Short mmCIF file of C-alpha atoms in Angstrom, two decimals:
data_model
loop_
_atom_site.label_atom_id
_atom_site.label_comp_id
_atom_site.label_asym_id
_atom_site.label_seq_id
_atom_site.Cartn_x
_atom_site.Cartn_y
_atom_site.Cartn_z
CA MET A 5 119.24 122.48 76.38
CA THR A 6 118.78 121.18 80.01
CA THR A 7 115.88 119.32 81.58
CA LEU A 8 114.96 119.54 84.96
CA ILE A 9 113.04 116.76 86.78
CA LEU A 10 111.08 117.01 89.73
CA ALA A 11 111.53 113.74 91.40
CA ASP A 12 108.75 111.81 93.07
CA HIS A 13 110.03 110.33 96.32
CA ASP A 14 109.40 109.47 100.01
CA ASN A 15 112.12 111.53 101.63
CA ALA A 16 114.09 107.90 101.89
CA THR A 17 113.64 106.39 98.19
CA LEU A 18 113.05 107.40 94.81
CA ARG A 19 109.79 106.19 93.50
CA GLY A 20 109.79 103.88 90.45
CA ALA A 21 107.90 106.26 88.16
CA THR A 22 110.93 108.76 88.41
CA LEU A 23 113.16 106.57 86.71
CA HIS A 24 110.57 106.34 83.79
CA THR A 25 110.68 109.92 83.89
CA ILE A 26 114.37 110.22 83.51
CA ALA A 27 114.36 107.82 80.51
CA ALA A 28 111.83 110.32 78.76
CA ALA A 29 114.12 113.20 79.45
CA GLN A 30 117.22 110.98 77.79
CA GLN A 31 115.21 110.83 74.66
CA ILE A 32 114.48 114.72 74.55
CA GLY A 33 118.24 114.91 74.73
CA GLY A 34 120.70 117.68 76.67
CA ASP A 35 121.85 117.55 80.40
CA ILE A 36 119.46 116.12 82.81
CA HIS A 37 119.16 117.65 86.61
CA VAL A 38 116.94 116.18 89.29
CA LEU A 39 115.18 118.19 91.97
CA ILE A 40 114.70 116.55 95.13
CA ALA A 41 112.40 118.70 97.18
CA GLY A 42 111.70 117.38 100.72
CA GLY A 43 112.72 117.52 104.36
CA ASN A 44 115.62 115.34 105.56
CA ALA A 45 115.78 113.74 102.05
CA GLY A 46 119.37 113.13 101.74
CA ALA A 47 118.99 109.64 100.97
CA ALA A 48 116.67 110.10 98.21
CA ALA A 49 119.25 112.78 96.85
CA GLN A 50 122.20 110.23 96.89
CA ALA A 51 119.67 107.54 95.05
CA ALA A 52 119.11 110.19 92.50
CA ALA A 53 122.73 110.71 91.98
CA GLN A 54 123.14 107.00 91.20
CA VAL A 55 120.66 106.91 88.53
CA ALA A 56 122.24 106.67 84.99
CA GLY A 57 122.13 109.78 82.84
CA VAL A 58 121.71 112.20 85.48
CA ALA A 59 124.36 115.13 85.26
CA LYS A 60 123.39 116.93 88.40
CA VAL A 61 120.99 116.42 91.65
CA LEU A 62 119.58 119.83 93.34
CA HIS A 63 118.61 119.13 96.70
CA ALA A 64 116.23 121.64 98.25
CA ASP A 65 115.84 120.33 101.84
CA ALA A 66 113.52 122.37 104.24
CA ALA A 67 110.89 121.74 107.01
CA HIS A 68 108.22 123.20 105.05
CA LEU A 69 108.79 120.76 102.17
CA ALA A 70 108.90 117.56 104.26
CA ASP A 71 105.16 116.96 103.42
CA GLN A 72 105.71 118.11 99.83
CA THR A 73 102.52 120.36 99.60
CA ALA A 74 102.13 121.10 95.90
CA GLU A 75 102.04 124.77 96.60
CA ASN A 76 105.54 125.01 98.34
CA VAL A 77 107.17 122.48 96.07
CA ALA A 78 105.84 124.49 92.93
CA ALA A 79 107.36 127.87 94.52
CA THR A 80 110.78 125.96 94.55
CA VAL A 81 110.34 124.80 91.07
CA VAL A 82 109.39 128.04 89.49
CA ALA A 83 112.21 129.91 91.40
CA LEU A 84 114.84 127.42 90.29
CA VAL A 85 113.53 127.33 86.58
CA LYS A 86 113.86 131.09 86.38
CA ALA A 87 117.28 130.95 87.79
CA GLY A 88 118.48 128.09 85.87
CA GLY A 89 117.55 128.56 82.31
CA TYR A 90 115.90 125.29 81.88
CA SER A 91 114.32 124.32 78.54
CA HIS A 92 112.19 121.59 79.86
CA VAL A 93 110.59 120.40 83.26
CA LEU A 94 109.22 117.12 83.82
CA ALA A 95 107.59 115.27 86.36
CA SER A 96 105.89 111.64 86.37
CA ALA A 97 102.03 111.63 86.01
CA THR A 98 101.64 110.20 89.38
CA GLY A 99 99.34 111.91 92.09
CA PHE A 100 102.30 114.01 93.03
CA GLY A 101 103.09 115.09 89.78
CA LYS A 102 99.61 115.84 88.63
CA ASN A 103 99.27 118.09 91.71
CA VAL A 104 102.53 120.06 91.34
CA MET A 105 102.71 120.53 87.62
CA PRO A 106 99.81 122.38 86.88
CA ARG A 107 100.76 125.02 89.53
CA VAL A 108 104.35 125.34 88.03
CA ALA A 109 102.97 125.56 84.41
CA ALA A 110 100.56 128.25 85.69
CA LEU A 111 103.11 130.26 87.68
CA LEU A 112 105.55 129.97 84.28
CA ASP A 113 102.50 131.32 82.21
CA VAL A 114 103.05 128.07 79.81
CA ALA A 115 100.73 125.46 78.67
CA GLN A 116 101.40 122.02 80.38
CA ILE A 117 101.59 118.88 78.19
CA SER A 118 100.22 116.18 80.15
CA GLU A 119 100.95 112.18 80.21
CA ILE A 120 103.25 112.04 77.36
CA ILE A 121 103.97 108.57 75.99
CA SER A 122 106.47 109.43 73.32
CA VAL A 123 109.08 111.86 72.43
CA GLU A 124 109.13 112.77 68.76
CA SER A 125 111.71 115.72 69.13
CA PRO A 126 112.65 118.17 71.93
CA ASP A 127 109.31 120.14 71.05
CA THR A 128 107.05 117.73 69.91
CA PHE A 129 105.39 114.72 71.91
CA VAL A 130 102.64 112.12 71.67
CA ARG A 131 99.94 111.56 74.31
CA PRO A 132 96.63 109.70 74.74
CA ILE A 133 93.32 111.09 74.43
CA TYR A 134 89.89 109.97 74.69
CA ALA A 135 90.58 107.50 77.45
CA GLY A 136 93.53 105.97 75.16
CA SER A 137 91.41 105.14 72.03
CA ALA A 138 93.54 107.93 70.13
CA PHE A 139 96.97 109.56 70.11
CA ALA A 140 97.82 113.23 69.65
CA THR A 141 100.96 114.58 68.53
CA VAL A 142 101.34 117.92 70.19
CA GLN A 143 104.10 120.43 69.52
CA SER A 144 104.81 123.26 71.97
CA LYS A 145 106.28 126.66 71.05
CA ASP A 146 106.66 127.61 74.62
CA SER A 147 110.13 128.71 75.85
CA ILE A 148 109.58 126.11 78.70
CA LYS A 149 108.13 122.93 78.29
CA VAL A 150 106.15 121.71 81.19
CA ILE A 151 105.49 117.99 81.21
CA THR A 152 104.01 114.92 82.75
CA VAL A 153 105.11 111.64 81.61
CA ARG A 154 103.01 108.53 81.79
CA ALA A 155 105.56 105.89 83.15
CA THR A 156 104.05 103.08 81.03
CA GLY A 157 105.38 104.67 78.03
CA PHE A 158 109.25 104.50 78.76
CA ASP A 159 111.59 101.89 80.01
CA ALA A 160 112.97 102.95 83.30
CA ALA A 161 116.50 104.32 83.50
CA ALA A 162 118.93 102.28 85.12
CA ALA A 163 118.83 103.10 89.09
CA THR A 164 122.47 102.58 89.22
CA GLY A 165 125.83 103.29 87.36
CA GLY A 166 125.49 106.96 87.50
CA GLY A 167 127.83 109.58 89.35
CA ALA A 168 126.12 112.88 89.59
CA VAL A 169 127.04 115.73 91.86
CA VAL A 170 124.62 116.65 94.76
CA GLU A 171 124.20 120.33 95.18
CA THR A 172 122.44 121.86 97.91
CA LEU A 173 119.62 124.43 96.85
CA GLU A 174 117.97 126.71 99.03
CA ALA A 175 114.07 126.21 99.04
CA ALA A 176 111.61 129.17 98.21
CA ALA A 177 109.85 130.56 101.01
CA GLU A 178 106.86 128.75 102.66
CA THR A 179 103.73 130.21 100.92
CA GLY A 180 101.49 129.51 103.83
CA LEU A 181 98.69 128.41 101.25
CA ALA A 182 98.29 124.91 102.62
CA LYS A 183 99.55 122.45 105.31
CA VAL A 184 99.24 118.79 106.02
CA THR A 185 97.14 118.24 109.27
CA GLY A 186 97.24 114.52 109.10
CA ARG A 187 97.90 111.36 107.03
CA GLU A 188 96.35 107.97 106.77
CA ILE A 189 98.78 105.34 105.33
CA SER A 190 98.06 101.99 104.09
CA LYS A 191 100.84 99.33 104.79
CA LEU A 192 100.71 96.49 102.44
CA ASP A 193 102.76 93.26 102.70
CA ARG A 194 102.69 93.03 98.63
CA PRO A 195 104.22 95.11 95.91
CA GLU A 196 103.10 98.71 95.26
CA LEU A 197 100.48 98.71 92.40
CA THR A 198 102.07 101.06 89.85
CA SER A 199 105.43 99.20 90.21
CA ALA A 200 104.54 95.53 90.40
CA ARG A 201 105.50 92.82 87.62
CA VAL A 202 102.06 91.08 88.32
CA VAL A 203 98.68 92.65 89.09
CA VAL A 204 95.68 90.83 89.91
CA SER A 205 92.54 93.16 89.61
CA GLY A 206 88.93 92.39 90.72
CA GLY A 207 85.79 94.06 89.30
CA ARG A 208 82.20 94.22 90.38
CA ALA A 209 81.43 90.71 89.83
CA LEU A 210 83.11 89.84 93.42
CA ALA A 211 80.04 91.34 94.62
CA SER A 212 81.17 92.15 98.19
CA ALA A 213 84.41 93.16 100.26
CA GLU A 214 84.46 89.75 101.83
CA ASN A 215 84.54 88.09 98.23
CA PHE A 216 87.31 90.39 97.23
CA LYS A 217 89.63 88.67 99.80
CA LEU A 218 89.34 85.61 97.52
CA LEU A 219 92.16 87.37 95.32
CA ASP A 220 94.55 87.48 98.17
CA ALA A 221 95.73 83.88 97.87
CA LEU A 222 96.20 84.13 94.23
CA ALA A 223 97.99 87.51 94.66
CA HIS A 224 100.42 85.86 97.43
CA LYS A 225 101.33 83.00 95.25
CA LEU A 226 102.33 85.38 92.35
CA ASN A 227 103.78 88.10 94.32
CA ALA A 228 101.35 90.42 92.98
CA ALA A 229 99.74 93.49 93.60
CA ILE A 230 95.94 93.83 93.89
CA GLY A 231 94.04 96.26 91.88
CA ALA A 232 90.29 97.01 91.20
CA SER A 233 88.11 98.40 88.77
CA ARG A 234 86.36 101.60 89.36
CA ALA A 235 82.93 99.87 89.87
CA ALA A 236 84.52 97.61 92.67
CA VAL A 237 86.07 100.74 94.46
CA ASP A 238 82.75 102.64 94.27
CA ALA A 239 80.59 99.73 95.66
CA GLY A 240 83.13 100.06 98.66
CA TYR A 241 84.89 96.57 98.12
CA VAL A 242 88.34 98.25 98.21
CA PRO A 243 89.94 101.46 98.93
CA ASN A 244 90.42 104.17 96.21
CA ASP A 245 94.14 103.62 95.75
CA TYR A 246 93.29 100.13 94.53
CA GLN A 247 91.62 101.62 91.63
CA VAL A 248 93.10 101.02 87.96
CA GLY A 249 91.81 102.93 84.93
CA GLN A 250 91.64 106.48 83.44
CA THR A 251 90.63 108.03 86.79
CA GLY A 252 92.75 105.63 88.85
CA LYS A 253 96.26 104.40 88.37
CA ILE A 254 98.04 103.50 85.10
CA VAL A 255 99.79 100.31 85.31
CA ALA A 256 101.67 98.11 82.72
CA PRO A 257 102.94 94.97 84.46
CA ASP A 258 104.41 91.74 82.85
CA LEU A 259 101.17 89.91 84.02
CA TYR A 260 97.58 91.52 84.38
CA ILE A 261 94.94 89.28 85.42
CA ALA A 262 91.52 90.66 85.44
CA ILE A 263 88.69 88.72 87.51
CA GLY A 264 85.23 89.68 87.01
CA ILE A 265 85.95 92.75 85.40
CA SER A 266 83.78 93.59 82.28
CA GLY A 267 86.30 95.96 80.32
CA ALA A 268 84.95 99.39 80.35
CA ILE A 269 87.13 101.62 78.20
CA GLN A 270 87.90 103.61 81.25
CA HIS A 271 89.40 100.40 82.76
CA LEU A 272 91.24 99.50 79.52
CA ALA A 273 92.91 102.77 79.71
CA GLY A 274 94.57 102.18 82.81
CA MET A 275 96.01 98.52 81.93
CA LYS A 276 95.76 97.90 78.19
CA ASP A 277 99.53 98.30 77.89
CA SER A 278 100.36 95.32 80.13
CA LYS A 279 102.50 92.55 78.44
CA VAL A 280 100.34 89.81 79.13
CA ILE A 281 96.55 90.00 79.94
CA VAL A 282 94.51 87.13 81.42
CA ALA A 283 90.71 87.55 81.77
CA ILE A 284 88.09 85.50 83.94
CA ASN A 285 84.64 86.42 83.19
CA LYS A 286 81.34 84.45 82.85
CA ASP A 287 80.37 86.55 79.96
CA PRO A 288 82.04 85.54 76.75
CA GLU A 289 80.98 88.76 75.26
CA ALA A 290 82.93 91.00 77.79
CA PRO A 291 84.97 93.64 76.21
CA ILE A 292 87.66 92.52 78.26
CA PHE A 293 88.26 89.51 76.19
CA GLN A 294 88.88 91.75 73.00
CA ILE A 295 92.43 92.74 74.46
CA ALA A 296 92.95 89.53 76.59
CA ASP A 297 95.78 87.37 75.51
CA TYR A 298 94.27 84.66 77.60
CA GLY A 299 90.70 84.17 78.49
CA LEU A 300 88.69 81.73 80.88
CA VAL A 301 85.03 81.98 80.47
CA GLY A 302 83.36 80.69 83.73
CA ASP A 303 82.23 81.41 87.53
CA LEU A 304 85.16 83.38 89.15
CA PHE A 305 84.29 81.86 92.29
CA LYS A 306 85.16 78.23 91.12
CA LEU A 307 88.04 79.25 88.35
CA VAL A 308 90.07 81.51 90.69
CA PRO A 309 90.35 78.82 93.85
CA GLU A 310 91.22 76.46 91.00
CA LEU A 311 93.78 78.47 89.44
CA THR A 312 95.31 79.11 93.01
CA ALA A 313 95.66 75.65 93.73
CA GLU A 314 97.32 74.66 90.17
CA LEU A 315 99.89 77.23 91.23
CA GLY A 316 100.95 74.88 93.98
#
């Protein structure tokens, strides 16, 4: 039994979610191989080789993989799986994994198991349903299990201590189905949302994009990432990549501070696994207080500056 992991990377470094996916593969058992599909991605391949528990790194490097379009990456994954006899194919449930893995499952003619949070056995997994309010135990009889892994369900594998061999793999031919014509990259001077130890999130109660900047000073003092509810994103206060929730990013930091967020079930699904949750809201009946470890009832425009000042 051998598991193939499709790594999420930027051609230079592994993204943190890949380490959590490797941890899930360790619970399945058997050998673990990691596929680095990209362009000039040698550094990412070397980083994968250092991860504890990885037996082999397969490096498919080609110009048409540099942008990691789902169609081209899926073709390389499927060719490798058919040739390599893998029992499981895993990827993190990030935007990248969610884009590629359904294509892999379709081309292999198997059912995908999405966003697992627990491994019961090599063919049985637990995944959340109904926005995280219930859990389904799913058993697959497919010969190849295609799975996406919710990073918050597994502790990260150690990024060092491994010594896997790196093998060069020939990429599948370019499909010609899609190409990247441009990118708009957001550069932040704070931690990335899904890997931050502290997240400060704002909701619709902030009332404007200008008011949302009230969170900057607090986030700076805590070295925190900034998130937002869907309502705040839909209102145009912040970009889409700030969104935390069922249709946004799933986070589980050590500390999550929800400011002016009522706590709709769709938002709770994206952050309820945080270790400590602090809520600030003027409505004492807001659903967010039902899961918060600590709550402040009051005007956020008064409480947030006071909290920031107390942090020195």
